Coordinates of C-alpha atoms in Angstrom, one line a residue:
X1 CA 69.2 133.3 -142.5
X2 CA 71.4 132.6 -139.7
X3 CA 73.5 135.0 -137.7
X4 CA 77.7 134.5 -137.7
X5 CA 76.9 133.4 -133.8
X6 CA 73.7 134.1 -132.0
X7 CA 73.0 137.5 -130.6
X8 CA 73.0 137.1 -126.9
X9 CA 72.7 140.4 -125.3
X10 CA 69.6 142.9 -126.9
X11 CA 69.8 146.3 -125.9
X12 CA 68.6 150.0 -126.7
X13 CA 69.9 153.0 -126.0
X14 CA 67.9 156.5 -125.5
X15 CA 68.9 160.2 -125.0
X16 CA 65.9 160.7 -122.9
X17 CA 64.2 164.3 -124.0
X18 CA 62.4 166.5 -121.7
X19 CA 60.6 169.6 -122.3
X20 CA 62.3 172.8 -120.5
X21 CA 59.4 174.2 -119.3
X22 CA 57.9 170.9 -118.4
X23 CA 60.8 168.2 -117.8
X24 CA 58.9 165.8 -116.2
X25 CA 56.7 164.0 -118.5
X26 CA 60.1 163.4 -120.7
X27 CA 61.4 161.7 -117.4
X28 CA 58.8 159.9 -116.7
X29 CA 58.7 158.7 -120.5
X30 CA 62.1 157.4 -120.2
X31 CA 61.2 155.4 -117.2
X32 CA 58.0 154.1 -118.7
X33 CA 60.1 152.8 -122.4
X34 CA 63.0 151.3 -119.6
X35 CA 60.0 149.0 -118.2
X36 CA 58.0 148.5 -121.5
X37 CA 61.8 147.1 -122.8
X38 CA 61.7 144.6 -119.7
X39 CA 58.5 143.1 -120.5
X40 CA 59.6 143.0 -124.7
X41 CA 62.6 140.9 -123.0
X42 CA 65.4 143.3 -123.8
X43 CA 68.5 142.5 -121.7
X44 CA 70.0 146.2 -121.2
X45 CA 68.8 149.6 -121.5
X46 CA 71.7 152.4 -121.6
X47 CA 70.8 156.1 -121.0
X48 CA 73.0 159.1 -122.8
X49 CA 74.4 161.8 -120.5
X50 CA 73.5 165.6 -121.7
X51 CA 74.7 168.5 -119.5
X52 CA 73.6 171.7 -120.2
X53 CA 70.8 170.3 -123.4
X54 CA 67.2 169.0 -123.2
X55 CA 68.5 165.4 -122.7
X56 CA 69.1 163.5 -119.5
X57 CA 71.7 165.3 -117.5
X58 CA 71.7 162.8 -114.6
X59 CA 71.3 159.6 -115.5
X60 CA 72.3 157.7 -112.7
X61 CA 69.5 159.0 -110.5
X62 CA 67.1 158.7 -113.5
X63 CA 68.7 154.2 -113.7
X64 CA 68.0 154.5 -109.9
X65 CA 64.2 155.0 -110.0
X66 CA 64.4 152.3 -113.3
X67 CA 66.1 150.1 -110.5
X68 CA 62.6 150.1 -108.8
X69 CA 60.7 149.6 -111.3
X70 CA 62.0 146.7 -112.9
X71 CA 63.8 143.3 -111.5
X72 CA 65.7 141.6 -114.4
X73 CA 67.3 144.5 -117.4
X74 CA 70.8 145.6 -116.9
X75 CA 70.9 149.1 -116.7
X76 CA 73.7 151.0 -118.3
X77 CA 75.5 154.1 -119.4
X78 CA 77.0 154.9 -123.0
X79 CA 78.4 157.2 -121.6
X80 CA 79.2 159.6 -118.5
X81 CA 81.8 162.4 -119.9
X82 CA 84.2 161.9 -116.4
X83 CA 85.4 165.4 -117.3
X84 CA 82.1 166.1 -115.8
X85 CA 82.5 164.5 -112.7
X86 CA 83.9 163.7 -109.0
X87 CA 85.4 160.6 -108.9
X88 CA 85.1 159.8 -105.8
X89 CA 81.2 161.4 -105.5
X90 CA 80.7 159.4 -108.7
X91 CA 82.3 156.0 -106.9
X92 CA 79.5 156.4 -104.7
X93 CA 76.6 156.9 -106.5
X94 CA 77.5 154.0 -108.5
X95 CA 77.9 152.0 -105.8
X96 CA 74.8 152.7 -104.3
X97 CA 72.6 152.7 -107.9
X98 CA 74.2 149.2 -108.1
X99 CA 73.0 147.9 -104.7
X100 CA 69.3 149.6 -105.1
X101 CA 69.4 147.6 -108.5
X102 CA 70.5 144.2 -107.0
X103 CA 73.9 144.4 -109.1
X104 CA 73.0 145.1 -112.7
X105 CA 74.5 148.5 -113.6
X106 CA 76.9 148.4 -116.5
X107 CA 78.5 151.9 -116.2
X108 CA 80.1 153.5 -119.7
X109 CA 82.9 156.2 -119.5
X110 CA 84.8 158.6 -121.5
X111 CA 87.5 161.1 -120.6
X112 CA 89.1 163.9 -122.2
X113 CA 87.8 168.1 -121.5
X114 CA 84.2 168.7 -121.5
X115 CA 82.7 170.3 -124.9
X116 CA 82.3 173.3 -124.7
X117 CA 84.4 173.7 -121.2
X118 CA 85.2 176.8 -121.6
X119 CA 81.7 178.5 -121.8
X120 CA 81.3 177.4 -118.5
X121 CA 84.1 176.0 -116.8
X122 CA 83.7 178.7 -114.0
X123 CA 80.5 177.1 -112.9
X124 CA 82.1 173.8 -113.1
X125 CA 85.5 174.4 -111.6
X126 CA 85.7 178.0 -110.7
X127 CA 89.5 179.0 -110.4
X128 CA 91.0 175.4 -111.1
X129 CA 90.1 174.5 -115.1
X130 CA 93.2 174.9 -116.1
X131 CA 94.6 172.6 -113.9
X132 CA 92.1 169.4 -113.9
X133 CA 93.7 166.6 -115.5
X134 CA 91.2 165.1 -118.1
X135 CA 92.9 161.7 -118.9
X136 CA 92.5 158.3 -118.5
X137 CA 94.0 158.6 -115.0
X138 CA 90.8 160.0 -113.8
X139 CA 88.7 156.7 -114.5
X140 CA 91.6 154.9 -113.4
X141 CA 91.1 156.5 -109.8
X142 CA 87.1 156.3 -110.4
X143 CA 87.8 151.6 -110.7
X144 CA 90.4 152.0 -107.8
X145 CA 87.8 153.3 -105.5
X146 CA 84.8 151.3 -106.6
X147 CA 87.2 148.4 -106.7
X148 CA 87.3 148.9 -102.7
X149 CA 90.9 150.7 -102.5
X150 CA 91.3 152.7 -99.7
X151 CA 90.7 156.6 -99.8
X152 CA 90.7 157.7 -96.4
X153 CA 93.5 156.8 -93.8
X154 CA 90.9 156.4 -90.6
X155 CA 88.5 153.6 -90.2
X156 CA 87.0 153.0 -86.9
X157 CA 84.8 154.5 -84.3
X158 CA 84.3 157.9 -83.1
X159 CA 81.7 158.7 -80.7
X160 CA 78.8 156.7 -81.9
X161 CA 80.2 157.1 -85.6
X162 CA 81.4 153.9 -87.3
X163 CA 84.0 154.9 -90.5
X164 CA 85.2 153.2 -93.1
X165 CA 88.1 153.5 -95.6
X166 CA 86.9 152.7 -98.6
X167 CA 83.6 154.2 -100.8
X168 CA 80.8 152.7 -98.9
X169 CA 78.4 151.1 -99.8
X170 CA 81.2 148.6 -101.6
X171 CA 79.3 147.3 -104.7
X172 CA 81.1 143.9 -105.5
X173 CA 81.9 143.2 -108.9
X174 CA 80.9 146.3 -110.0
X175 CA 84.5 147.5 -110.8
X176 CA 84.1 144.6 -112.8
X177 CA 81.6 145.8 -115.5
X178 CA 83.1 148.7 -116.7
X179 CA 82.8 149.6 -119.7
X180 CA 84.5 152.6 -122.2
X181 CA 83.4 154.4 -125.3
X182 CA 86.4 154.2 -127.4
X183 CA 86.3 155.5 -130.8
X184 CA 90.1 155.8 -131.9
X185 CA 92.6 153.5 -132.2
X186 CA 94.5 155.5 -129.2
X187 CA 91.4 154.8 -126.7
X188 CA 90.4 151.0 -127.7
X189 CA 93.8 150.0 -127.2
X190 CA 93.5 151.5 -123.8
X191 CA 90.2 150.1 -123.0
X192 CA 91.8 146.8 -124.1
X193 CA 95.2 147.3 -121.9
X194 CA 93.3 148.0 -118.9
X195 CA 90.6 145.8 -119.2
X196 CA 87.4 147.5 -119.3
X197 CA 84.8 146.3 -121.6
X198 CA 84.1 148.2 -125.5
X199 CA 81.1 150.5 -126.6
X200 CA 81.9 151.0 -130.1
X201 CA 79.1 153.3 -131.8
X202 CA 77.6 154.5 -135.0
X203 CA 81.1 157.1 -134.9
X204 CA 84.1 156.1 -135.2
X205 CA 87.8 157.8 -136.3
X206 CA 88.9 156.6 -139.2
X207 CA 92.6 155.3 -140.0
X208 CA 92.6 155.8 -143.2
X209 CA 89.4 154.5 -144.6
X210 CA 85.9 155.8 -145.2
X211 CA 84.4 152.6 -144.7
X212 CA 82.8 152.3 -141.5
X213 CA 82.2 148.7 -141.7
X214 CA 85.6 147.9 -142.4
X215 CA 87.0 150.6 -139.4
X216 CA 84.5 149.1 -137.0
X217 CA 85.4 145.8 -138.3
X218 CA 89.2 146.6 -137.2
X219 CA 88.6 148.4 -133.9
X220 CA 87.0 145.3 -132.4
X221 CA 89.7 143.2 -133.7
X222 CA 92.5 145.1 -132.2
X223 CA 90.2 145.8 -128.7
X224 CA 90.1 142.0 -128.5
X225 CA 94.0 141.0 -129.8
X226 CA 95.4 143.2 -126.6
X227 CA 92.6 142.1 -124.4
X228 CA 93.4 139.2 -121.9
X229 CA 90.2 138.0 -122.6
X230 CA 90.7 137.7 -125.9
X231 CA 87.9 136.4 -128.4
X232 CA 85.8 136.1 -124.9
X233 CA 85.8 140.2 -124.4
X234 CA 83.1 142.0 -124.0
X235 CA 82.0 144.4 -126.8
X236 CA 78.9 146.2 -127.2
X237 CA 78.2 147.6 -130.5
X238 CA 75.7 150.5 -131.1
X239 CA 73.8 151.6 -134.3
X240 CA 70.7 153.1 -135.1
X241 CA 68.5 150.5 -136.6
X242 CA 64.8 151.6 -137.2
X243 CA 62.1 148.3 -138.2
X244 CA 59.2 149.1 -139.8
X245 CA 57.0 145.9 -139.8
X246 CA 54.4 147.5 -137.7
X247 CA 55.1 151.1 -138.4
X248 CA 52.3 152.9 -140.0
X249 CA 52.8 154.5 -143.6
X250 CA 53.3 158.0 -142.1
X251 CA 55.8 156.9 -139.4
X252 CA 57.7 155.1 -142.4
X253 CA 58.2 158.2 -144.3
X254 CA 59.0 160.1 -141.4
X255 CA 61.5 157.5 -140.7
X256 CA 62.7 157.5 -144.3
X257 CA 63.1 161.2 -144.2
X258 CA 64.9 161.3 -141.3
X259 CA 67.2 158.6 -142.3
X260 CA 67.8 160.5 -145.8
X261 CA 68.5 163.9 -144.0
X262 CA 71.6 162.0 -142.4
X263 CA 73.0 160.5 -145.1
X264 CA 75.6 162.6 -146.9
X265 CA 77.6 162.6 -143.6
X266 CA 78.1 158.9 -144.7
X267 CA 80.9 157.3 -146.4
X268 CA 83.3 160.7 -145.4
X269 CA 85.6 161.2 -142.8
X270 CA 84.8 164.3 -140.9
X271 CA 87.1 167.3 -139.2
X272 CA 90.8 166.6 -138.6
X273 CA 90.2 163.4 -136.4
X274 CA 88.6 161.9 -139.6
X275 CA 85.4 160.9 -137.6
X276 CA 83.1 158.4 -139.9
X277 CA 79.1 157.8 -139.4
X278 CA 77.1 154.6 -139.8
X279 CA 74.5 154.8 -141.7
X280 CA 70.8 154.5 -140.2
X281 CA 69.2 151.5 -140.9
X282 CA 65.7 151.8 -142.0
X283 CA 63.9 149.1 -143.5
X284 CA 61.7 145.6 -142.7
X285 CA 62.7 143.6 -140.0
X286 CA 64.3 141.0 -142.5
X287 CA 66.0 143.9 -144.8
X288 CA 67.8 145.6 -141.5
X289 CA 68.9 141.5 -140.5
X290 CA 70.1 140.8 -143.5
X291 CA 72.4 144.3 -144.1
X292 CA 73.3 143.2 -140.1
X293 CA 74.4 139.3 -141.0
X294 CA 76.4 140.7 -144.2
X295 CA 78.7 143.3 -141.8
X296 CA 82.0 142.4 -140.8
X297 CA 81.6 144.3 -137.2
X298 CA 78.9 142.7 -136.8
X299 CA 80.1 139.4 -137.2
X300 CA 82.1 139.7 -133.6
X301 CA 79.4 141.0 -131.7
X302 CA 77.1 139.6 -129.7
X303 CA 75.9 142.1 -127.7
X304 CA 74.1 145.2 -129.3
X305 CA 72.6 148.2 -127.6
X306 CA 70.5 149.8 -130.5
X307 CA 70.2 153.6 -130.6
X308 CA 66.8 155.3 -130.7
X309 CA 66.7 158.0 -132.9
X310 CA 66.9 161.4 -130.6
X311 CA 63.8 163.4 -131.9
X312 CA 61.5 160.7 -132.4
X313 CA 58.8 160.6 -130.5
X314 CA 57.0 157.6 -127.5
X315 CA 54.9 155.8 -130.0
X316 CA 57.6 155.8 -132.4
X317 CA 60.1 153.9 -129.4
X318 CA 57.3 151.9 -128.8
X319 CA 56.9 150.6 -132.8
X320 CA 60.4 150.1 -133.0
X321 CA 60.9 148.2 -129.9
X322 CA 58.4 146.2 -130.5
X323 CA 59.5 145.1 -133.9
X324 CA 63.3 144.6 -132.5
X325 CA 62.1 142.7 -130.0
X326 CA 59.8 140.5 -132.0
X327 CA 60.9 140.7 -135.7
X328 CA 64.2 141.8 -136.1
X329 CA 66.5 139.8 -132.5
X330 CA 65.2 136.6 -133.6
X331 CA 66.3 136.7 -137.2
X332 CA 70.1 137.4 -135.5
X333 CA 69.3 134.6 -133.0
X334 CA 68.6 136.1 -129.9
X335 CA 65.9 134.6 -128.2
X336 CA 64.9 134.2 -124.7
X337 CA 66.1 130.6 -123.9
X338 CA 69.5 132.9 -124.7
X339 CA 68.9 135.8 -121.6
X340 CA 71.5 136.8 -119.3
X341 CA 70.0 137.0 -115.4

């Protein structure tokens, strides 16, 4: 069994749950899975971003204590709603979670109104909702800044203050590994156009079809026919894939169940957007690689960030993860002689 071309890049991807009355422990659980994945070899970890839920809320600050604890995974996010956010507060809390890392954040974006706005939108923009612009012009500003363009028209010293006209601390290359959760045709072929990098994920919009492999299949093909770097563009594909080689017979009908409870939403194309769901991939190490080397999406990848299920719970992440790392990535070709620094 040999995959269409080695996987190169192995990573998972985490919601991070906390308990409200307790939320440490759930923090501190997510920070202890990041270095666990480190020492497995994974090469990126990507946190989810929940506002207002019992999932990571921040998870830049929560990357910037992972940035102490480890020295070699990429540390990522899939992805930061911008709707959410300051730009040009945002520019600098990248920045400065890059530095502390030693360059090895690989930010994720979406735009568009946050869900939900309206139940709150006076606490998040009290008196000026109406009039935020939500578009892709807002991450466009976010790159411009962290690219090093300049936001202020003074630079210089004042008193014993030293200014400068761009975001400090300038984090170079950063603007560089953007990346953008695109799951229309609309969005990839702006991602492509403007030359971030693509998180495609386990939902898509359908054009037409209810065959997620297939729609998958033709997303990455278009990101990568309007990309300039063509064949040689980055795309990240994320799925939730759940080994059982070393799970015990309990956590395998658990998983089973869980996997089953999912299901129907597979195979139809949901609301007027048409939105279509993988399905979960449950199974040995060799049954998951084999459904993986028989995909069409799959076939131009090589960089994977696979999703842990939300509600499952540490020992669970820590079977699977173990039986990615050590089962399942070598049977797509990943191995360690393969690791990006």
């Amino acid at each position: 069994m040999s995959a269409p071309q080695p996987l190169r890049s192995l990573g998972f991807l985490t919601i991070g749950l906390f308990d409200r009355a307790d939320p440490r422990p759930g923090h501190e659980a997510t920070l202890a899975i990041i270095e666990r994945a480190e020492r497995l070899g994974f090469d990126s970890a990507w946190l989810r971003d929940r506002h207002l839920q019992y999932g990571i809320s921040s998870p830049l600050t929560v990357l910037a204590a992972a940035s102490q604890r480890t020295s070699r995974i990429r540390l990522g996010t899939a992805v930061i709603p911008l709707g959410f956010e300051n730009p040009f507060r945002l520019a600098e809390d990248l920045a400065t979670v890059d530095v502390l890392s030693g360059g090895r954040l690989e930010p994720g974006f979406s735009v568009g109104p946050p869900r939900r706005l309206d139940e709150f939108a006076d606490a998040l923009y009290p008196g000026t909702a109406d009039r935020e612009q939500f578009g892709y012009e807002r991450l466009s500003r976010l790159r411009g800044y962290l690219a090093g363009e300049r936001v202020s028209s003074f630079s210089g010293v004042e008193g014993i203050e030293e200014f400068s006209e761009r975001i400090e601390p300038h984090a170079a290359t950063l603007a560089e590994r953007l990346w953008y959760g695109a799951g229309s045709r609309d969005s990839t072929l702006w991602a492509a156009q403007n030359g971030f990098h693509l998180l495609t994920s386990s939902v898509i919009q359908s054009t037409g079809s209810t065959d997620f492999d297939a729609e998958q299949d033709a997303q990455i093909r278009l990101f990568r026919e309007h990309h300039a770097d063509g064949a040689q563009a980055r795309v990240s594909q994320g799925l939730v894939v759940i080994p059982t080689d070393s799970a015990t017979a309990e956590q395998r009908s658990r998983y089973l169940a869980y996997a089953a409870s999912r299901a129907p939403r597979v195979g139809v194309a949901h609301g007027p957007k048409g939105m279509l769901f993988a399905p979960d991939l449950v199974g040995t190490s060799a049954e998951i690689a084999e459904t993986l080397l028989s995909s069409r999406a799959f076939a131009h990848v090589d960089e994977v960030a696979f999703a842990l299920p939300f509600t499952f719970a540490e020992a669970d992440y820590i079977q699977i993860l173990e039986d990615i790392a050590g089962v399942l990535a070598p049977l797509l070709g990943w191995s360690p002689s393969l690791h990006q620094p």
